[in-house]
XYZ file of C-alpha atoms in Angstrom:
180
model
C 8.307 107.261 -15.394
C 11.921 106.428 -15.975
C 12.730 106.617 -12.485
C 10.253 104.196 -11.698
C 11.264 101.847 -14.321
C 14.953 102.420 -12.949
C 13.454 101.246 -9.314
C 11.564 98.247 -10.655
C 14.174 97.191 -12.887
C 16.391 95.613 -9.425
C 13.120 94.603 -8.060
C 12.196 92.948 -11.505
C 15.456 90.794 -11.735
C 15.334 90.089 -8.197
C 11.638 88.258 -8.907
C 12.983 86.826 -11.764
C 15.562 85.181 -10.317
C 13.861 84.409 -7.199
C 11.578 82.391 -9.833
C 14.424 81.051 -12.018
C 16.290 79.544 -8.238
C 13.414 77.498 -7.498
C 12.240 76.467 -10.494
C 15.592 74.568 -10.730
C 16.025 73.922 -7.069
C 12.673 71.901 -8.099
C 13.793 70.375 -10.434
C 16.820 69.305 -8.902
C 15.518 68.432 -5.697
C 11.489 68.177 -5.224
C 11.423 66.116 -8.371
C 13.647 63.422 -7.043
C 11.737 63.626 -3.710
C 8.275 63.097 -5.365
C 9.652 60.332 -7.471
C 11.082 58.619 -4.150
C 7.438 59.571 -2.414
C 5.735 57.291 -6.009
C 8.170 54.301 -5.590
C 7.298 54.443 -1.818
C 3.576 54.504 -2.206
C 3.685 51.750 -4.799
C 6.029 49.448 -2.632
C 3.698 50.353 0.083
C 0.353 49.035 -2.022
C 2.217 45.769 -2.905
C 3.657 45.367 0.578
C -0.470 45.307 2.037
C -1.214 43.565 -0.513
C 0.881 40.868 0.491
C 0.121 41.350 4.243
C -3.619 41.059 3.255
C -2.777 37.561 0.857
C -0.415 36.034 4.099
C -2.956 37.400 6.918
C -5.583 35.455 5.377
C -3.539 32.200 4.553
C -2.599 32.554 8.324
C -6.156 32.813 9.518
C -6.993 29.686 7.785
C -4.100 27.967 8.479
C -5.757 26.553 11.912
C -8.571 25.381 9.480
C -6.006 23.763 7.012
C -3.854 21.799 10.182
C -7.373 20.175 11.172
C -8.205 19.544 7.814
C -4.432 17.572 7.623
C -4.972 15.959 10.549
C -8.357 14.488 9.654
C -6.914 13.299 6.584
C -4.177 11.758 8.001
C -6.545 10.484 10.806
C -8.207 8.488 7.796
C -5.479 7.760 5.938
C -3.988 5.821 8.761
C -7.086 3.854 9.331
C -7.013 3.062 5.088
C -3.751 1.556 5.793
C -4.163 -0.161 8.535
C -6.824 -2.350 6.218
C -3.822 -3.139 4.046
C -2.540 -6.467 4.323
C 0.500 -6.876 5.735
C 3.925 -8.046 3.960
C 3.667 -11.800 5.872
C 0.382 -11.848 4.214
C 1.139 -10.772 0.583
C 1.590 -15.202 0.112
C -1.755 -15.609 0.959
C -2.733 -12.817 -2.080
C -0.969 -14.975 -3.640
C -3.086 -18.068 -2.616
C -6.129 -16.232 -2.861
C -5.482 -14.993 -6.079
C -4.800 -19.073 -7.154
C -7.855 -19.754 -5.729
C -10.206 -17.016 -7.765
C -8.908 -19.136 -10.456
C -9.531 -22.066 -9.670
C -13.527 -20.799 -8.585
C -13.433 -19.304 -12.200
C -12.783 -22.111 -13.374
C -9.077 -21.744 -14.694
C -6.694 -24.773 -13.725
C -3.300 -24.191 -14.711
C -1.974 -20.757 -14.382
C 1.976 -19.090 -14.424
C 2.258 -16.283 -11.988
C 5.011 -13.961 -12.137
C 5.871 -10.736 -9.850
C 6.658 -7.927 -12.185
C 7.272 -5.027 -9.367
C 7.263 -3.944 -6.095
C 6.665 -0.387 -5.837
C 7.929 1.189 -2.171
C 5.887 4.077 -0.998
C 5.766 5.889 2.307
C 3.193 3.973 3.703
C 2.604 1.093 1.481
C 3.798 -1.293 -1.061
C 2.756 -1.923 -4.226
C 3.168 -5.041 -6.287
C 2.051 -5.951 -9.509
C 1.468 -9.716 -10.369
C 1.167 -10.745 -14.062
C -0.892 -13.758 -14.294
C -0.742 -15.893 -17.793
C -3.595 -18.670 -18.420
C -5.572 -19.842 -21.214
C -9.652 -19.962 -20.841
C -12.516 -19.114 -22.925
C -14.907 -16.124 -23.268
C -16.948 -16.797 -19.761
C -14.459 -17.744 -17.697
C -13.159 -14.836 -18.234
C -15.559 -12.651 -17.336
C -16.086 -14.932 -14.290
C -12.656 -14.076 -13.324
C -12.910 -10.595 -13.813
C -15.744 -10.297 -11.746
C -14.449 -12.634 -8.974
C -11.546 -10.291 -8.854
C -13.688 -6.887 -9.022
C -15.434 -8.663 -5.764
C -12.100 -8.743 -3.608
C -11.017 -5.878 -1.626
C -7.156 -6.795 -1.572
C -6.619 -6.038 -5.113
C -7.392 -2.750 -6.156
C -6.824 -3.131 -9.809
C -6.465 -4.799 -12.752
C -4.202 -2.676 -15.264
C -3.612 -4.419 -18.262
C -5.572 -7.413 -19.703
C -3.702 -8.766 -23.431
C -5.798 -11.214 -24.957
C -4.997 -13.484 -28.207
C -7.029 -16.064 -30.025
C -5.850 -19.525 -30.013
C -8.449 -21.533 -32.146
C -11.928 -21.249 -29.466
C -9.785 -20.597 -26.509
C -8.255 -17.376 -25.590
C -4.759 -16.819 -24.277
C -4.554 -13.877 -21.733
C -2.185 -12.330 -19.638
C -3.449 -9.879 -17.138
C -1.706 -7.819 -14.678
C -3.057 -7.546 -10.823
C -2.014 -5.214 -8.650
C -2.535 -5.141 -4.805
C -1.348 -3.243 -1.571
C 0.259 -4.086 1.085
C 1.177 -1.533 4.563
C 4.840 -2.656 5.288
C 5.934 -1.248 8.311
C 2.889 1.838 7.817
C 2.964 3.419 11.117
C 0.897 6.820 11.375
């Protein structure tokens, strides 16, 4: 039996550091590799995933352009309604005139601002009178009726005995130069 043990005891160590080598060839190696191999399959899953997000943005893109185009389409026919600058005196006119039909006969008109867009202009006009309860609400509607002015922003009203002072502001658009 010792002579066996003496033949296995080479043959033993041999195994065992057979075993020992690539346990730290492993771990100095493989490890590394398989680590690499996790950090590739990960950037690999966020790289699809990205191809997936930009492949469909792409495939509705054509979608997106006629969608633009239709807008624009309309958006240049919108502007084209706008009054011109040459005409933003006759606003002004028109504007004198709503009074007047509401019944207001002296009024101060001041521009406040002209706001330059890409397409349009917009001014403001603050208009200062003094009237009573239904005038004003004559006015108001007379100037809800107009298609010109898009808005009235601020209305500031104070008492003076029956009558009420008020200062409103108007604003309007005009298409300076719009070309679409």
């Amino acid at each position: 039996m010792r002579k066996r043990l003496k033949q296995a005891k080479p043959w033993l160590f041999t195994t065992a550091l057979a075993i020992f080598t690539y346990v730290i060839v492993y771990h100095l190696f493989l490890s590394d590799q398989y680590q690499n191999y996790e950090r590739a399959l990960r950037k690999e899953q966020t790289l699809r995933a990205d191809f997936e997000k930009k492949q469909h943005m792409t495939t509705n893109l054509s979608a997106y352009k006629e969608q633009q185009k239709s807008i624009e389409k309309n958006l240049s026919e919108l502007i084209r309604q706008l009054p011109i600058k040459l005409e933003t005196h006759e606003i002004h006119h028109e504007l004198f005139s709503i009074l007047k039909k509401a019944g207001i006969s002296s009024a101060d008109f001041k521009q406040i601002h002209k706001t330059k867009q890409e397409f349009f202009s917009k001014y403001t006009v603050e208009i200062r009178f003094i009237s009573d309860y239904k005038t004003l609400l004559t006015l108001l509607q007379e100037l809800t009726n107009q298609e010109q002015i898009s808005d009235v922003e601020r209305v500031d009203i104070s008492t003076k005995s029956q009558l009420l002072s008020v200062r409103m502001h108007i604003v309007y658009y005009t298409s300076e130069a719009a070309q679409l």
